[in-house]
PDB file of C-alpha atoms in Angstrom:
ATOM      1  CA  MET A 264     -40.225  12.195 -14.777  1.00 55.00           C
ATOM      2  CA  ASN A 265     -43.810  11.735 -13.554  1.00 66.00           C
ATOM      3  CA  LEU A 266     -44.025  14.111 -10.597  1.00 67.00           C
ATOM      4  CA  LYS A 267     -47.596  13.131  -9.765  1.00 73.00           C
ATOM      5  CA  GLU A 268     -46.619   9.480  -9.502  1.00 74.00           C
ATOM      6  CA  LEU A 269     -43.664  10.394  -7.288  1.00 73.00           C
ATOM      7  CA  GLU A 270     -45.888  12.453  -4.989  1.00 72.00           C
ATOM      8  CA  ALA A 271     -48.400   9.601  -4.746  1.00 75.00           C
ATOM      9  CA  LEU A 272     -45.640   7.127  -3.954  1.00 77.00           C
ATOM     10  CA  ILE A 273     -44.250   9.327  -1.191  1.00 73.00           C
ATOM     11  CA  LYS A 274     -47.694   9.550   0.449  1.00 73.00           C
ATOM     12  CA  LEU A 275     -47.920   5.756   0.418  1.00 75.00           C
ATOM     13  CA  LEU A 276     -44.708   5.415   2.438  1.00 70.00           C
ATOM     14  CA  ASP A 277     -46.839   5.794   5.570  1.00 69.00           C
ATOM     15  CA  ASP A 278     -49.207   2.990   4.580  1.00 69.00           C
ATOM     16  CA  LYS A 279     -49.832   0.483   7.380  1.00 72.00           C
ATOM     17  CA  ASP A 280     -49.506  -2.442   4.991  1.00 77.00           C
ATOM     18  CA  GLN A 281     -45.824  -3.411   4.823  1.00 78.00           C
ATOM     19  CA  PHE A 282     -46.364  -5.075   1.458  1.00 79.00           C
ATOM     20  CA  VAL A 283     -47.516  -1.738   0.028  1.00 75.00           C
ATOM     21  CA  VAL A 284     -44.538   0.065   1.574  1.00 73.00           C
ATOM     22  CA  ASP A 285     -42.125  -2.505   0.116  1.00 78.00           C
ATOM     23  CA  GLN A 286     -43.654  -2.075  -3.344  1.00 81.00           C
ATOM     24  CA  VAL A 287     -43.464   1.700  -3.059  1.00 77.00           C
ATOM     25  CA  GLU A 288     -39.809   1.615  -1.985  1.00 77.00           C
ATOM     26  CA  GLY A 289     -39.026  -0.690  -4.882  1.00 79.00           C
ATOM     27  CA  LYS A 290     -40.536   1.786  -7.315  1.00 79.00           C
ATOM     28  CA  LEU A 291     -38.719   4.705  -5.688  1.00 80.00           C
ATOM     29  CA  ARG A 292     -35.471   2.747  -5.964  1.00 80.00           C
ATOM     30  CA  GLU A 293     -36.051   2.527  -9.728  1.00 78.00           C
ATOM     31  CA  TYR A 294     -36.535   6.287  -9.893  1.00 78.00           C
ATOM     32  CA  TYR A 295     -33.461   6.797  -7.717  1.00 79.00           C
ATOM     33  CA  ALA A 296     -31.317   4.766 -10.119  1.00 75.00           C
ATOM     34  CA  GLN A 297     -32.585   6.676 -13.150  1.00 76.00           C
ATOM     35  CA  LEU A 298     -32.744  10.292 -12.021  1.00 76.00           C
ATOM     36  CA  PRO A 299     -29.764  12.576 -11.283  1.00 77.00           C
ATOM     37  CA  SER A 300     -29.394  13.748  -7.691  1.00 74.00           C
ATOM     38  CA  SER A 301     -30.029  17.328  -8.816  1.00 71.00           C
ATOM     39  CA  VAL A 302     -33.552  16.364  -9.944  1.00 76.00           C
ATOM     40  CA  TRP A 303     -34.281  14.755  -6.596  1.00 76.00           C
ATOM     41  CA  SER A 304     -32.963  17.849  -4.840  1.00 75.00           C
ATOM     42  CA  SER A 305     -35.259  20.185  -6.797  1.00 75.00           C
ATOM     43  CA  PHE A 306     -38.259  17.933  -6.210  1.00 75.00           C
ATOM     44  CA  TYR A 307     -37.429  17.544  -2.517  1.00 76.00           C
ATOM     45  CA  LYS A 308     -37.349  21.302  -1.917  1.00 77.00           C
ATOM     46  CA  GLU A 309     -40.968  21.667  -3.064  1.00 75.00           C
ATOM     47  CA  LEU A 310     -42.387  19.063  -0.672  1.00 74.00           C
ATOM     48  CA  PRO A 311     -44.188  19.861   2.609  1.00 75.00           C
ATOM     49  CA  PRO A 312     -42.191  19.112   5.803  1.00 78.00           C
ATOM     50  CA  THR A 313     -43.756  15.719   6.586  1.00 71.00           C
ATOM     51  CA  SER A 314     -43.232  14.470   3.039  1.00 73.00           C
ATOM     52  CA  LYS A 315     -39.653  15.789   3.101  1.00 77.00           C
ATOM     53  CA  GLU A 316     -38.799  13.741   6.163  1.00 77.00           C
ATOM     54  CA  ARG A 317     -40.480  10.663   4.706  1.00 76.00           C
ATOM     55  CA  LEU A 318     -38.602  10.924   1.410  1.00 78.00           C
ATOM     56  CA  TYR A 319     -35.264  11.860   2.962  1.00 78.00           C
ATOM     57  CA  ASN A 320     -35.250   8.740   5.153  1.00 79.00           C
ATOM     58  CA  VAL A 321     -35.803   6.518   2.125  1.00 81.00           C
ATOM     59  CA  LEU A 322     -33.263   8.314  -0.075  1.00 80.00           C
ATOM     60  CA  ALA A 323     -30.696   8.266   2.711  1.00 80.00           C
ATOM     61  CA  ARG A 324     -30.974   4.488   2.872  1.00 82.00           C
ATOM     62  CA  PHE A 325     -30.586   4.191  -0.900  1.00 84.00           C
ATOM     63  CA  ASN A 326     -27.675   6.631  -0.721  1.00 85.00           C
ATOM     64  CA  TYR A 327     -25.804   4.550   1.861  1.00 87.00           C
ATOM     65  CA  GLU A 328     -26.011   1.550  -0.449  1.00 87.00           C
ATOM     66  CA  LYS A 329     -24.848   3.705  -3.350  1.00 88.00           C
ATOM     67  CA  SER A 330     -21.975   5.123  -1.292  1.00 92.00           C
ATOM     68  CA  ILE A 331     -20.751   1.625  -0.457  1.00 94.00           C
ATOM     69  CA  ASP A 332     -20.825   0.725  -4.156  1.00 93.00           C
ATOM     70  CA  LEU A 333     -18.945   3.921  -5.045  1.00 95.00           C
ATOM     71  CA  MET A 334     -16.250   3.164  -2.464  1.00 96.00           C
ATOM     72  CA  LYS A 335     -15.892  -0.404  -3.735  1.00 95.00           C
ATOM     73  CA  THR A 336     -15.381   0.907  -7.266  1.00 96.00           C
ATOM     74  CA  TRP A 337     -12.851   3.538  -6.161  1.00 96.00           C
ATOM     75  CA  LEU A 338     -10.838   1.016  -4.161  1.00 95.00           C
ATOM     76  CA  GLU A 339     -10.357  -1.074  -7.285  1.00 93.00           C
ATOM     77  CA  ASN A 340      -8.320   1.785  -8.762  1.00 92.00           C
ATOM     78  CA  PRO A 341      -7.720   4.560  -6.193  1.00 94.00           C
ATOM     79  CA  LEU A 342      -6.088   7.082  -8.514  1.00 91.00           C
ATOM     80  CA  MET A 343      -7.779  10.380  -7.640  1.00 95.00           C
ATOM     81  CA  LEU A 344      -8.254  11.511  -4.059  1.00 96.00           C
ATOM     82  CA  SER A 345     -11.013  13.911  -5.132  1.00 97.00           C
ATOM     83  CA  GLU A 346     -13.210  10.902  -5.964  1.00 97.00           C
ATOM     84  CA  ALA A 347     -12.825   9.470  -2.467  1.00 97.00           C
ATOM     85  CA  LEU A 348     -13.513  12.869  -0.888  1.00 98.00           C
ATOM     86  CA  PHE A 349     -16.701  13.058  -2.928  1.00 98.00           C
ATOM     87  CA  ILE A 350     -17.819   9.633  -1.661  1.00 97.00           C
ATOM     88  CA  VAL A 351     -17.317  10.780   1.951  1.00 97.00           C
ATOM     89  CA  ALA A 352     -19.288  13.961   1.250  1.00 97.00           C
ATOM     90  CA  ARG A 353     -21.987  11.966  -0.545  1.00 93.00           C
ATOM     91  CA  VAL A 354     -22.662   9.942   2.612  1.00 94.00           C
ATOM     92  CA  LEU A 355     -23.694  13.202   4.288  1.00 93.00           C
ATOM     93  CA  ASN A 356     -25.595  14.609   1.295  1.00 90.00           C
ATOM     94  CA  PRO A 357     -27.674  12.149  -0.781  1.00 84.00           C
ATOM     95  CA  PHE A 358     -28.280  14.841  -3.414  1.00 83.00           C
ATOM     96  CA  LEU A 359     -24.611  15.559  -4.170  1.00 89.00           C
ATOM     97  CA  GLU A 360     -23.213  14.652  -7.602  1.00 89.00           C
ATOM     98  CA  TYR A 361     -19.559  14.191  -8.461  1.00 92.00           C
ATOM     99  CA  HIS A 362     -19.482  16.916 -11.107  1.00 92.00           C
ATOM    100  CA  GLN A 363     -20.796  19.384  -8.512  1.00 92.00           C
ATOM    101  CA  PHE A 364     -18.143  18.427  -5.983  1.00 96.00           C
ATOM    102  CA  LEU A 365     -15.381  18.304  -8.579  1.00 96.00           C
ATOM    103  CA  SER A 366     -16.185  21.842  -9.745  1.00 96.00           C
ATOM    104  CA  LEU A 367     -15.591  23.022  -6.164  1.00 96.00           C
ATOM    105  CA  ILE A 368     -12.198  21.308  -6.093  1.00 95.00           C
ATOM    106  CA  LEU A 369     -11.125  22.400  -9.557  1.00 95.00           C
ATOM    107  CA  ARG A 370     -11.936  26.060  -8.995  1.00 96.00           C
ATOM    108  CA  PHE A 371      -8.629  26.282  -7.108  1.00 96.00           C
ATOM    109  CA  THR A 372      -6.653  25.167 -10.149  1.00 95.00           C
ATOM    110  CA  ARG A 373      -7.147  28.553 -11.849  1.00 95.00           C
ATOM    111  CA  TYR A 374      -4.505  29.993  -9.513  1.00 96.00           C
ATOM    112  CA  PHE A 375      -1.766  27.635 -10.708  1.00 96.00           C
ATOM    113  CA  PRO A 376       0.351  27.982 -13.863  1.00 94.00           C
ATOM    114  CA  LYS A 377       0.366  25.092 -16.318  1.00 86.00           C
ATOM    115  CA  ASP A 378       4.071  24.432 -15.759  1.00 90.00           C
ATOM    116  CA  PHE A 379       3.667  24.295 -11.989  1.00 94.00           C
ATOM    117  CA  SER A 380       4.857  20.698 -11.579  1.00 92.00           C
ATOM    118  CA  LYS A 381       7.903  21.100 -13.836  1.00 91.00           C
ATOM    119  CA  ASN A 382       9.247  24.613 -13.382  1.00 92.00           C
ATOM    120  CA  TYR A 383       8.848  25.031  -9.629  1.00 94.00           C
ATOM    121  CA  SER A 384      10.960  23.317  -6.993  1.00 94.00           C
ATOM    122  CA  ALA A 385       9.210  21.406  -4.198  1.00 93.00           C
ATOM    123  CA  LEU A 386       9.797  24.299  -1.786  1.00 94.00           C
ATOM    124  CA  GLU A 387       8.485  26.826  -4.318  1.00 96.00           C
ATOM    125  CA  GLN A 388       5.423  24.652  -4.869  1.00 96.00           C
ATOM    126  CA  ALA A 389       4.787  24.539  -1.117  1.00 96.00           C
ATOM    127  CA  ARG A 390       5.151  28.308  -0.715  1.00 96.00           C
ATOM    128  CA  TYR A 391       2.940  29.022  -3.708  1.00 97.00           C
ATOM    129  CA  THR A 392       0.264  26.581  -2.529  1.00 97.00           C
ATOM    130  CA  SER A 393       0.299  27.907   1.020  1.00 97.00           C
ATOM    131  CA  HIS A 394      -0.141  31.456  -0.277  1.00 97.00           C
ATOM    132  CA  ILE A 395      -3.119  30.439  -2.440  1.00 97.00           C
ATOM    133  CA  PHE A 396      -5.008  28.490   0.194  1.00 97.00           C
ATOM    134  CA  TYR A 397      -4.205  30.513   3.303  1.00 96.00           C
ATOM    135  CA  LYS A 398      -3.742  34.070   2.021  1.00 95.00           C
ATOM    136  CA  ILE A 399      -5.952  34.304  -1.048  1.00 95.00           C
ATOM    137  CA  GLU A 400      -8.623  31.746  -0.104  1.00 95.00           C
ATOM    138  CA  GLY A 401      -8.227  32.528   3.608  1.00 94.00           C
ATOM    139  CA  PHE A 402      -8.780  29.047   5.036  1.00 95.00           C
ATOM    140  CA  GLU A 403      -9.561  28.995   8.777  1.00 93.00           C
ATOM    141  CA  TRP A 404      -8.961  25.992  10.989  1.00 93.00           C
ATOM    142  CA  TYR A 405     -11.953  25.129  13.192  1.00 87.00           C
ATOM    143  CA  HIS A 406     -11.863  22.568  15.972  1.00 82.00           C
ATOM    144  CA  THR A 407     -15.259  22.992  17.600  1.00 83.00           C
ATOM    145  CA  GLN A 408     -18.613  21.248  17.568  1.00 83.00           C
ATOM    146  CA  PRO A 409     -20.229  20.142  15.340  1.00 87.00           C
ATOM    147  CA  PHE A 410     -17.173  18.149  14.283  1.00 91.00           C
ATOM    148  CA  VAL A 411     -19.150  16.294  11.621  1.00 93.00           C
ATOM    149  CA  LYS A 412     -19.685  19.553   9.716  1.00 94.00           C
ATOM    150  CA  TYR A 413     -16.036  20.588   9.857  1.00 95.00           C
ATOM    151  CA  LEU A 414     -14.893  17.160   8.657  1.00 96.00           C
ATOM    152  CA  ASN A 415     -17.323  17.118   5.716  1.00 97.00           C
ATOM    153  CA  PRO A 416     -15.359  17.739   2.469  1.00 97.00           C
ATOM    154  CA  GLU A 417     -18.325  19.450   0.817  1.00 97.00           C
ATOM    155  CA  TYR A 418     -18.749  21.950   3.653  1.00 97.00           C
ATOM    156  CA  VAL A 419     -15.027  22.636   4.004  1.00 97.00           C
ATOM    157  CA  VAL A 420     -14.379  23.180   0.303  1.00 96.00           C
ATOM    158  CA  LYS A 421     -17.419  25.488   0.042  1.00 95.00           C
ATOM    159  CA  HIS A 422     -16.727  27.593   3.125  1.00 95.00           C
ATOM    160  CA  GLY A 423     -12.937  27.451   3.524  1.00 94.00           C
ATOM    161  CA  ARG A 424     -13.102  26.493   7.175  1.00 94.00           C
ATOM    162  CA  GLY A 425     -12.976  23.228   9.042  1.00 95.00           C
ATOM    163  CA  SER A 426     -10.784  20.342  10.128  1.00 95.00           C
ATOM    164  CA  HIS A 427      -7.064  20.367   9.405  1.00 95.00           C
ATOM    165  CA  ILE A 428      -7.398  16.805   8.092  1.00 96.00           C
ATOM    166  CA  THR A 429     -10.094  17.635   5.543  1.00 97.00           C
ATOM    167  CA  TRP A 430      -8.377  20.813   4.394  1.00 96.00           C
ATOM    168  CA  ALA A 431      -5.058  19.001   3.971  1.00 97.00           C
ATOM    169  CA  LEU A 432      -6.780  16.384   1.820  1.00 97.00           C
ATOM    170  CA  ILE A 433      -8.420  19.058  -0.330  1.00 97.00           C
ATOM    171  CA  ILE A 434      -4.996  20.646  -0.946  1.00 97.00           C
ATOM    172  CA  ILE A 435      -3.501  17.258  -1.791  1.00 97.00           C
ATOM    173  CA  ALA A 436      -6.421  16.481  -4.126  1.00 97.00           C
ATOM    174  CA  VAL A 437      -5.951  19.769  -5.988  1.00 97.00           C
ATOM    175  CA  LEU A 438      -2.206  19.186  -6.425  1.00 96.00           C
ATOM    176  CA  GLN A 439      -2.881  15.729  -7.860  1.00 95.00           C
ATOM    177  CA  TYR A 440      -4.410  17.408 -10.910  1.00 95.00           C
ATOM    178  CA  PHE A 441      -0.930  18.814 -11.580  1.00 94.00           C
ATOM    179  CA  LYS A 442       0.689  15.367 -11.151  1.00 92.00           C
ATOM    180  CA  ILE A 443       2.139  16.426  -7.795  1.00 93.00           C
ATOM    181  CA  ASN A 444       1.742  13.792  -5.111  1.00 90.00           C
ATOM    182  CA  TRP A 445       1.824  14.996  -1.536  1.00 93.00           C
ATOM    183  CA  LEU A 446       0.877  12.915   1.482  1.00 91.00           C
ATOM    184  CA  LEU A 447      -1.039  13.266   4.730  1.00 92.00           C
ATOM    185  CA  LEU A 448       0.410  11.987   7.996  1.00 89.00           C
ATOM    186  CA  SER A 449      -1.382  12.336  11.334  1.00 88.00           C
ATOM    187  CA  ASN A 450      -0.626  11.378  14.886  1.00 84.00           C
ATOM    188  CA  VAL A 451      -2.492   8.438  16.393  1.00 81.00           C
ATOM    189  CA  ALA A 452      -5.105  10.645  18.085  1.00 83.00           C
ATOM    190  CA  LEU A 453      -5.659  12.592  14.819  1.00 88.00           C
ATOM    191  CA  THR A 454      -5.266  15.868  16.725  1.00 87.00           C
ATOM    192  CA  HIS A 455      -2.388  16.944  14.486  1.00 88.00           C
ATOM    193  CA  SER A 456      -1.744  16.273  10.831  1.00 92.00           C
ATOM    194  CA  TYR A 457       0.855  17.463   8.346  1.00 94.00           C
ATOM    195  CA  ILE A 458       1.201  17.466   4.583  1.00 95.00           C
ATOM    196  CA  VAL A 459       4.443  15.653   3.797  1.00 92.00           C
ATOM    197  CA  ILE A 460       6.233  17.068   0.739  1.00 91.00           C
ATOM    198  CA  PRO A 461       9.008  14.980  -0.842  1.00 87.00           C
ATOM    199  CA  ALA A 462      11.777  17.382  -1.883  1.00 83.00           C
ATOM    200  CA  ASP A 463      13.727  15.071  -4.160  1.00 79.00           C
ATOM    201  CA  VAL A 464      13.049  12.157  -6.488  1.00 75.00           C
ATOM    202  CA  LYS A 465      14.487   9.576  -4.116  1.00 75.00           C
ATOM    203  CA  LYS A 466      12.298  10.914  -1.278  1.00 75.00           C
ATOM    204  CA  THR A 467      15.270  11.189   1.052  1.00 75.00           C
ATOM    205  CA  LEU A 468      14.574  14.891   1.642  1.00 79.00           C
ATOM    206  CA  TYR A 469      11.203  16.264   2.684  1.00 86.00           C
ATOM    207  CA  PHE A 470       9.457  19.013   4.599  1.00 91.00           C
ATOM    208  CA  PHE A 471       5.922  19.758   5.756  1.00 94.00           C
ATOM    209  CA  ILE A 472       2.933  22.108   5.634  1.00 96.00           C
ATOM    210  CA  ASP A 473       0.931  22.521   8.831  1.00 96.00           C
ATOM    211  CA  PRO A 474      -2.663  22.481   7.459  1.00 95.00           C
ATOM    212  CA  ARG A 475      -3.924  24.468  10.445  1.00 94.00           C
ATOM    213  CA  THR A 476      -1.832  27.518   9.549  1.00 95.00           C
ATOM    214  CA  GLY A 477      -0.190  26.951   6.168  1.00 96.00           C
ATOM    215  CA  GLU A 478       3.223  27.290   7.823  1.00 96.00           C
ATOM    216  CA  ILE A 479       6.080  25.442   6.112  1.00 96.00           C
ATOM    217  CA  LEU A 480       8.117  23.338   8.540  1.00 93.00           C
ATOM    218  CA  HIS A 481      11.295  21.296   8.420  1.00 90.00           C
ATOM    219  CA  THR A 482      10.431  19.189  11.477  1.00 87.00           C
ATOM    220  CA  THR A 483       7.272  17.926  13.210  1.00 86.00           C
ATOM    221  CA  PRO A 484       6.479  15.970  16.402  1.00 84.00           C
ATOM    222  CA  LEU A 485       5.536  12.981  14.236  1.00 80.00           C
ATOM    223  CA  SER A 486       7.569   9.791  14.253  1.00 76.00           C
ATOM    224  CA  GLN A 487      10.580   9.903  11.926  1.00 80.00           C
ATOM    225  CA  ALA A 488      10.154   6.176  11.291  1.00 79.00           C
ATOM    226  CA  ASP A 489       6.498   6.699  10.280  1.00 79.00           C
ATOM    227  CA  ILE A 490       7.466   9.465   7.850  1.00 80.00           C
ATOM    228  CA  GLU A 491      10.202   7.410   6.220  1.00 79.00           C
ATOM    229  CA  ALA A 492       7.941   4.346   5.961  1.00 77.00           C
ATOM    230  CA  LEU A 493       5.193   6.451   4.385  1.00 77.00           C
ATOM    231  CA  LEU A 494       7.536   7.803   1.727  1.00 78.00           C
ATOM    232  CA  GLN A 495       8.474   4.302   0.601  1.00 76.00           C
ATOM    233  CA  THR A 496       4.924   3.318  -0.389  1.00 74.00           C
ATOM    234  CA  ASN A 497       3.442   3.645  -3.885  1.00 76.00           C
ATOM    235  CA  PHE A 498       1.026   6.271  -5.195  1.00 73.00           C
ATOM    236  CA  LYS A 499      -2.162   4.223  -4.863  1.00 82.00           C
ATOM    237  CA  HIS A 500      -1.227   3.326  -1.312  1.00 85.00           C
ATOM    238  CA  TYR A 501      -0.796   7.049  -0.559  1.00 86.00           C
ATOM    239  CA  ASN A 502      -4.402   7.668  -1.505  1.00 91.00           C
ATOM    240  CA  LEU A 503      -5.650   4.803   0.642  1.00 93.00           C
ATOM    241  CA  LEU A 504      -3.751   6.122   3.656  1.00 89.00           C
ATOM    242  CA  ASN A 505      -4.879   9.679   2.943  1.00 91.00           C
ATOM    243  CA  ILE A 506      -8.598   8.907   2.892  1.00 95.00           C
ATOM    244  CA  LYS A 507      -8.274   6.455   5.790  1.00 94.00           C
ATOM    245  CA  SER A 508      -7.271   9.346   8.073  1.00 93.00           C
ATOM    246  CA  LEU A 509     -10.511  11.179   7.285  1.00 96.00           C
ATOM    247  CA  VAL A 510     -12.654   8.070   7.708  1.00 97.00           C
ATOM    248  CA  LEU A 511     -11.057   7.388  11.091  1.00 96.00           C
ATOM    249  CA  ALA A 512     -11.717  10.988  12.139  1.00 95.00           C
ATOM    250  CA  PHE A 513     -15.451  10.421  11.606  1.00 96.00           C
ATOM    251  CA  LEU A 514     -15.272   7.353  13.854  1.00 96.00           C
ATOM    252  CA  LEU A 515     -13.796   9.196  16.843  1.00 94.00           C
ATOM    253  CA  ASP A 516     -15.903   9.755  19.952  1.00 90.00           C
ATOM    254  CA  ASN A 517     -18.193  12.813  19.918  1.00 88.00           C
ATOM    255  CA  VAL A 518     -17.879  13.398  16.168  1.00 93.00           C
ATOM    256  CA  LEU A 519     -21.175  11.848  15.075  1.00 91.00           C
ATOM    257  CA  PRO A 520     -24.183  12.309  17.397  1.00 89.00           C
ATOM    258  CA  ARG A 521     -26.207   9.238  18.371  1.00 87.00           C
ATOM    259  CA  GLU A 522     -28.944  10.041  15.877  1.00 86.00           C
ATOM    260  CA  MET A 523     -26.322   9.545  13.152  1.00 90.00           C
ATOM    261  CA  ASP A 524     -25.424   5.982  14.147  1.00 91.00           C
ATOM    262  CA  ASP A 525     -26.350   4.759  10.671  1.00 91.00           C
ATOM    263  CA  ILE A 526     -23.727   7.095   9.182  1.00 93.00           C
ATOM    264  CA  TRP A 527     -21.198   5.876  11.744  1.00 95.00           C
ATOM    265  CA  GLN A 528     -21.855   2.362  10.453  1.00 94.00           C
ATOM    266  CA  ILE A 529     -21.135   3.493   6.884  1.00 95.00           C
ATOM    267  CA  PHE A 530     -17.779   4.992   7.857  1.00 97.00           C
ATOM    268  CA  ASN A 531     -16.944   1.906   9.874  1.00 96.00           C
ATOM    269  CA  ARG A 532     -17.671  -0.127   6.753  1.00 96.00           C
ATOM    270  CA  PHE A 533     -15.422   2.189   4.718  1.00 96.00           C
ATOM    271  CA  ASN A 534     -12.629   1.683   7.239  1.00 95.00           C
ATOM    272  CA  THR A 535     -12.892  -2.097   6.929  1.00 95.00           C
ATOM    273  CA  MET A 536     -12.994  -1.889   3.131  1.00 95.00           C
ATOM    274  CA  ILE A 537      -9.899   0.314   3.018  1.00 94.00           C
ATOM    275  CA  ALA A 538      -8.036  -1.944   5.438  1.00 91.00           C
ATOM    276  CA  ASN A 539      -8.835  -5.017   3.339  1.00 91.00           C
ATOM    277  CA  SER A 540      -7.916  -3.225   0.115  1.00 87.00           C
ATOM    278  CA  ASP A 541      -4.727  -1.867   1.671  1.00 70.00           C
ATOM    279  CA  LYS A 542      -3.324  -5.397   1.881  1.00 67.00           C
ATOM    280  CA  ASN A 543      -3.190  -5.435  -1.919  1.00 57.00           C
ATOM    281  CA  PHE A 544      -0.998  -2.342  -2.089  1.00 55.00           C
ATOM    282  CA  LYS A 545       1.746  -3.175   0.403  1.00 50.00           C
TER     283      LYS A 545
END
């Protein structure tokens, strides 16, 4: 990487000639496609404040385009929820790489025995998981401003505090690595959500984890018809519905401040993409 050329290019971003700026952005786009996010992050930290702002604005724009492409690719084969959570986190952090995010998710797997999916009943799995995430890891539910921070999967998985929706999805994503498929179901206002745990193969029995507290429940205020309909869908559809809840949470009033309207547009685009893709999985 030619650091001197990068520094010179960044200075030219303020050029009054739009042709020059377009050429500079084109060259930076080439660098952006070639260099890992971690390299950009290290370089970015060494810049003076004005250059930081200049570069961040350009990289953010490139990152939004990249995030859209990543979501398109995931929707073609939505097998792992952790990948979708990474894409959401990537929108908010243009320097984040999947291997970095995945290492945060997979650190929880060290608590679980290898035979967890086979030798534990559904209720035992729920109790074990609740103990790990709420007793050992000590997750705390936060429902205060800034909502955008507490919805961000990267922040929540790093700090163990945040939205019940994001934390529920992190738990579900971890369990998927043990071939255990739990589901997220929220009320229409997204003020309450529950992890739905099928208790038998036919999915005629089920119970819940309240992601705010880790409490295991046999009933919830959610619609019985919605629960039963959810349990009849296939695995890929589960993942689409799971990530859709988080995307919709970002689109609620007062979550994203006005200066983040461009990010709101990205999540609105995600919502449309998921809705269109969802038609293929019904």
